[in-house]
Coordinates of C-alpha atoms and ligand atoms in Angstrom, one line a residue:
M222 CA 0.3 0.0 -0.3
R223 CA 1.5 3.1 -0.8
A224 CA 2.6 5.8 2.2
M225 CA -0.9 8.4 1.3
E226 CA -2.7 5.5 1.4
Q227 CA -2.0 4.5 4.9
L228 CA -1.6 7.6 6.5
I229 CA -5.5 8.5 4.7
E230 CA -6.1 5.1 6.5
K231 CA -4.4 6.3 9.8
A232 CA -6.2 9.2 10.0
A233 CA -9.6 7.7 9.4
R234 CA -8.8 5.5 11.9
D235 CA -7.9 8.0 14.9
L236 CA -10.9 10.3 13.4
V237 CA -13.0 7.5 14.5
S238 CA -11.6 6.5 17.4
S239 CA -12.2 9.7 18.9
K240 CA -14.6 10.9 21.3
Y241 CA -14.0 14.6 20.4
A242 CA -12.1 15.5 16.9
I243 CA -12.2 19.4 16.0
A244 CA -10.5 21.0 12.6
L245 CA -8.5 23.8 12.2
T246 CA -8.8 25.3 8.4
G247 CA -6.8 28.3 6.9
A248 CA -6.8 29.7 3.1
G249 CA -5.5 26.7 1.5
I250 CA -8.5 24.6 2.1
S251 CA -9.9 27.7 -0.1
T252 CA -7.9 27.4 -3.2
E253 CA -9.8 25.0 -4.7
S254 CA -12.8 27.6 -4.5
G255 CA -10.4 29.9 -7.3
I256 CA -9.7 31.8 -4.0
P257 CA -5.5 32.9 -3.8
D258 CA -4.2 31.6 -0.7
F259 CA -1.6 34.2 1.5
R260 CA 2.0 32.5 1.3
G261 CA 1.4 29.3 -0.3
P262 CA 3.5 29.7 -3.8
Q263 CA 1.2 31.8 -5.7
G264 CA -0.1 33.5 -2.6
V265 CA -1.7 37.1 -2.2
W266 CA 1.6 38.0 -0.6
T267 CA 3.7 36.1 -2.2
K268 CA 2.8 37.5 -5.2
N269 CA 1.7 41.2 -3.9
P270 CA 3.9 42.4 -0.7
E271 CA 3.0 45.8 -0.6
A272 CA -1.0 44.5 -0.6
E273 CA 0.7 42.7 2.7
K274 CA 2.2 45.7 4.2
R275 CA -1.1 47.9 3.5
A276 CA -3.4 44.9 5.4
Y277 CA -1.4 45.2 8.5
Q278 CA -2.4 49.1 8.4
S279 CA -5.7 48.5 7.8
Y280 CA -7.0 48.3 11.4
Q281 CA -5.6 51.5 12.0
R282 CA -6.2 53.6 8.9
F283 CA -10.2 52.2 10.9
Q284 CA -9.3 53.5 14.2
E285 CA -7.6 56.9 12.8
D286 CA -10.1 57.5 10.0
P287 CA -13.4 55.4 10.0
R288 CA -15.5 57.3 7.4
G289 CA -12.4 57.3 4.9
W290 CA -11.6 54.0 6.1
W291 CA -15.4 52.8 4.8
H292 CA -14.8 54.8 1.8
E293 CA -12.2 53.0 0.9
R294 CA -13.6 50.1 1.4
I295 CA -16.6 50.2 -0.5
A296 CA -14.7 51.2 -3.3
S297 CA -12.2 48.6 -3.6
D298 CA -15.3 45.8 -2.9
N299 CA -14.5 44.3 -5.3
E300 CA -11.4 43.0 -3.4
F301 CA -13.5 39.9 -2.4
G302 CA -15.7 40.1 -5.8
E303 CA -14.2 36.9 -6.3
M304 CA -15.0 35.0 -2.5
R305 CA -18.6 36.4 -3.3
M306 CA -18.6 34.0 -6.4
A307 CA -16.6 31.0 -5.3
L308 CA -18.2 28.0 -3.9
P309 CA -17.5 25.5 -1.3
N310 CA -15.2 22.6 -2.4
A311 CA -14.8 19.3 -1.6
G312 CA -12.6 20.2 0.9
H313 CA -15.5 22.2 3.0
L314 CA -18.0 19.0 1.9
A315 CA -15.8 16.6 3.8
L316 CA -16.0 18.1 6.6
V317 CA -19.6 19.0 6.3
E318 CA -20.0 15.1 6.1
M319 CA -18.1 14.4 9.2
E320 CA -19.9 17.0 11.7
K321 CA -23.2 15.1 10.3
L322 CA -21.6 11.9 11.1
G323 CA -20.6 12.8 14.4
L324 CA -17.0 12.5 13.7
L325 CA -16.5 15.8 14.0
K326 CA -17.3 18.3 16.6
C327 CA -16.3 21.7 15.7
V328 CA -14.3 23.8 12.6
I329 CA -12.4 26.5 13.5
T330 CA -11.2 28.8 10.7
Q331 CA -9.2 31.5 9.9
N332 CA -11.1 32.3 6.0
V333 CA -12.8 35.0 5.9
D334 CA -14.9 33.4 2.8
A335 CA -17.7 32.5 4.4
L336 CA -17.1 29.0 2.4
H337 CA -17.4 26.5 6.1
E338 CA -20.8 28.2 6.7
R339 CA -22.5 28.2 2.8
A340 CA -20.9 24.4 2.5
G341 CA -23.6 23.9 5.9
T342 CA -20.7 23.3 8.6
Q343 CA -22.8 24.2 11.8
N344 CA -20.1 24.4 15.2
L345 CA -17.7 26.9 13.0
L346 CA -15.7 29.5 14.4
E347 CA -14.8 32.2 12.4
Y348 CA -11.8 33.4 14.1
H349 CA -11.1 36.4 11.6
G350 CA -14.0 36.8 11.0
S351 CA -16.8 36.9 7.9
T352 CA -16.5 39.1 5.2
A353 CA -20.3 38.2 5.0
K354 CA -20.8 40.3 8.1
L355 CA -20.2 43.5 9.7
R356 CA -19.7 43.5 13.6
C357 CA -20.0 46.3 15.9
I358 CA -16.3 47.4 17.7
S359 CA -18.1 48.4 20.7
C360 CA -20.7 45.8 21.5
G361 CA -19.2 43.2 19.4
M362 CA -22.3 42.4 17.3
R363 CA -22.0 40.9 14.2
F364 CA -25.0 41.4 11.5
R365 CA -25.6 40.1 7.9
R366 CA -23.6 42.8 4.7
E367 CA -26.6 43.3 3.4
E368 CA -28.6 44.5 6.9
F369 CA -27.1 47.9 6.0
D370 CA -27.2 49.8 3.0
L371 CA -24.0 50.9 2.6
D372 CA -24.8 52.5 -0.8
R373 CA -27.1 54.7 0.7
L374 CA -25.1 55.5 3.5
L375 CA -22.6 56.5 1.1
Q376 CA -24.3 58.5 -1.0
E377 CA -25.9 60.2 2.0
E378 CA -22.5 61.1 3.4
R379 CA -23.7 59.1 6.5
L380 CA -20.7 56.7 7.0
P381 CA -19.5 55.6 9.3
P382 CA -22.6 53.0 10.0
H383 CA -23.2 53.1 13.7
C384 CA -24.8 49.9 15.9
P385 CA -28.6 50.0 16.3
E386 CA -28.0 48.4 19.7
C387 CA -25.6 50.7 21.0
R388 CA -24.1 53.2 19.0
G389 CA -21.3 52.2 18.6
L390 CA -18.8 52.4 15.6
V391 CA -19.6 49.4 12.4
K392 CA -16.7 47.4 10.5
T393 CA -16.3 44.6 8.3
D394 CA -16.6 41.5 10.8
S395 CA -12.7 40.7 8.9
V396 CA -10.1 40.8 11.8
G397 CA -7.8 42.7 11.0
F398 CA -3.9 42.4 12.0
G399 CA -3.4 44.0 15.5
E400 CA -7.4 43.9 15.3
P401 CA -8.3 41.9 18.8
I402 CA -10.3 38.6 17.7
P403 CA -13.5 39.0 18.8
G404 CA -14.0 37.9 22.7
Y405 CA -16.6 35.3 21.8
V406 CA -14.8 33.4 19.3
A407 CA -11.7 33.5 21.2
R408 CA -12.7 31.9 24.3
R409 CA -14.8 28.8 22.2
S410 CA -11.5 28.1 20.2
L411 CA -10.1 27.7 23.3
E412 CA -12.8 25.9 24.7
E413 CA -12.8 23.8 21.9
A414 CA -8.5 23.4 21.4
W415 CA -8.8 22.6 25.4
Q416 CA -11.3 19.5 25.1
C417 CA -10.6 18.1 21.2
D418 CA -8.8 14.5 21.7
L419 CA -8.4 14.7 17.6
M420 CA -7.4 18.0 15.9
I421 CA -6.8 18.0 11.8
I422 CA -5.0 21.1 10.9
C423 CA -5.8 21.9 7.2
G424 CA -4.5 24.5 5.1
T425 CA -2.6 27.0 6.8
S426 CA 1.3 27.5 7.4
A427 CA 0.4 28.2 11.4
V428 CA 2.9 31.4 11.0
V429 CA 0.0 33.8 12.5
Y430 CA -1.2 34.2 15.9
P431 CA -3.0 34.2 18.5
F432 CA -4.8 31.2 16.0
A433 CA -2.0 29.3 15.3
Q434 CA -1.1 28.7 19.3
L435 CA -3.7 26.6 19.6
P436 CA -2.7 23.3 18.1
R437 CA 0.0 24.3 20.6
I438 CA -1.9 24.6 23.8
V439 CA -3.1 21.1 22.7
R440 CA 0.5 19.6 22.1
Q441 CA 1.1 20.9 25.5
R442 CA -1.4 19.4 27.2
Q443 CA -0.2 16.1 28.7
M444 CA -3.1 13.3 30.3
E445 CA -2.1 11.7 33.3
V446 CA -2.5 7.8 32.9
E447 CA -1.9 5.8 35.7
R448 CA -1.1 2.0 34.9
S449 CA -0.5 -1.1 36.8
T450 CA 2.6 -2.8 36.7
S451 CA 3.2 -6.6 37.7
T452 CA 4.5 -5.8 41.3
G453 CA 1.2 -3.8 41.3
I454 CA 2.8 -0.9 41.9
Y455 CA 1.1 1.7 39.9
A456 CA 2.7 4.3 37.6
V457 CA 2.0 7.6 36.0
E458 CA 2.3 7.7 32.5
N459 CA 2.1 11.5 30.3
V460 CA 0.4 10.7 27.4
P461 CA 0.2 13.3 24.5
A462 CA -3.7 14.6 25.3
A463 CA -4.4 14.3 21.7
V464 CA -3.6 13.9 18.1
I465 CA -2.6 16.5 15.7
I466 CA -2.7 15.7 12.1
E467 CA -1.9 18.4 9.7
V468 CA -3.8 18.0 6.2
N469 CA -1.3 20.6 4.1
A470 CA 0.6 21.2 0.6
E471 CA 3.3 22.1 2.6
P472 CA 5.1 20.9 5.6
T473 CA 4.6 24.2 8.4
P474 CA 6.2 24.9 11.9
L475 CA 4.4 22.9 13.3
T476 CA 5.6 20.1 11.5
F477 CA 9.5 21.1 12.4
E478 CA 8.1 21.5 15.8
G479 CA 6.7 18.0 16.6
V480 CA 3.6 19.4 17.3
S481 CA 2.0 17.8 14.1
D482 CA 1.6 14.3 15.0
Y483 CA 1.8 13.8 10.8
I484 CA 1.3 15.0 8.0
I485 CA -0.4 14.2 4.8
R486 CA 0.9 16.5 1.8
G487 CA -1.8 17.1 -0.4
Q488 CA -4.6 18.7 -1.7
T489 CA -7.5 19.6 0.6
G490 CA -9.8 18.8 -1.4
E491 CA -8.7 15.2 -2.7
I492 CA -7.3 14.2 0.9
L493 CA -10.3 15.0 2.9
P494 CA -12.8 13.2 1.1
S495 CA -10.3 10.0 1.2
I496 CA -10.1 10.3 5.1
L497 CA -14.1 10.8 5.1
K498 CA -14.3 7.5 2.5
E499 CA -12.0 5.5 4.8
A500 CA -13.7 5.9 7.8
K501 CA -17.4 5.6 6.7
R502 CA -15.7 2.1 5.4
L503 CA -14.5 1.4 9.0
I504 CA -18.0 2.3 10.5
S505 CA -19.9 0.2 8.6
A506 CA -17.1 -2.8 9.3
T507 CA -18.3 -2.5 12.6
D508 CA -21.9 -2.3 12.2
Ligands
LIG299 N1 -4.5 21.4 -0.4 C1 -3.6 21.2 1.0 N2 -2.7 23.0 1.6 C2 -3.0 23.9 0.6 C3 -3.5 24.3 -0.5 C4 -4.5 22.8 -1.0 N3 -5.4 22.7 -1.8 N4 -3.8 25.0 -1.1 C5 -3.0 25.7 -0.5 N5 -2.7 25.3 1.1 C6 -1.5 25.2 1.9 C7 -0.4 26.2 1.8 O1 0.7 25.6 0.8 C8 0.5 27.4 3.1 O2 1.0 26.3 3.1 O3 -2.6 25.9 2.9 C9 -1.4 27.2 3.4 C10 -1.9 28.3 3.1 O4 -1.1 29.9 3.7 P1 -1.4 30.9 4.1 O5 -1.4 31.4 2.5 O6 -0.7 31.7 5.3 O7 -3.0 30.8 4.5 P2 -3.3 31.2 5.8 O8 -2.3 30.0 7.1 O9 -4.7 30.5 6.0 O10 -3.0 32.5 6.7 C11 -3.5 33.3 8.3 O11 -3.0 35.5 7.6 O12 -3.1 36.9 6.3 C12 -3.5 36.2 7.1 O13 -5.9 36.8 8.1 C13 -5.0 36.3 6.9 O14 -5.7 34.2 7.8 C14 -5.1 34.4 7.0 C15 -3.5 34.6 8.3

């Protein structure tokens, strides 16, 4: 059996035998939907380092001049045009089916493209927000983008939008560099990381914090497992509290630092459906 098939089979066994598996995803899971990633060979930042520098200043610009920021945002909204046109791919859909089978309990994504939501994932944490939503930076309330008539606000010179709840400033929900991760998402993501016994990390270079801290928190968790010995004296063994699997086109710091137990190298749109297919075979074999 080829190495890839052995890894797929191992991941499927780990998934089926897990009690609380979660998936963490990054831009790599959406490239097969036509949305470029950031740091891969064809990445947006790889091809246009200036764009990355601008992105690093976006949140500061909003804080200094929310009106000007909104004018710029609406003018350049076609930035996300390709996201609106994109459709979930086989990788997103495989995670949805794993959730339906009860094999996957939560997806925590860095992506703002809303493809996991459109694919049908129910327990979803959008760690960096979503281009499909807006958010009040005072009370944190999130809105569907269409709840505000942005073109009309622009024409009537009434930008920036204000929160109907608390009158705070409203911005796009996407979390900019230097902007705090919304409290609810940060707390819930930590809860999910703490309780998982399997973490599948799909399509991320794992270099952006605090998201990249989640696998490291899990790796540091150790369970003390007592085991009896021949003399009846109990020994306490530290065993990894969770299995961490990477599904990625290339190795990442998680691979090199031994945070992940193993990496399945390739396309998420092929590997995740293969893991799902093997998991379903294992389940039916035990039925
Ligand atoms: N299948 C598997 N891996 C893939 C695929 C694919 N089809 N396509 C790309 N990859 C890999 C790339 O090789 C890379 O290692 O996915 C990873 C994507 O890494 P990044 O482009 O850095 O994206 P991500 O990790 O999500 O970036 C994190 O950085 O710019 C910010 O806020 C932005 O959320 C983003 C964060």
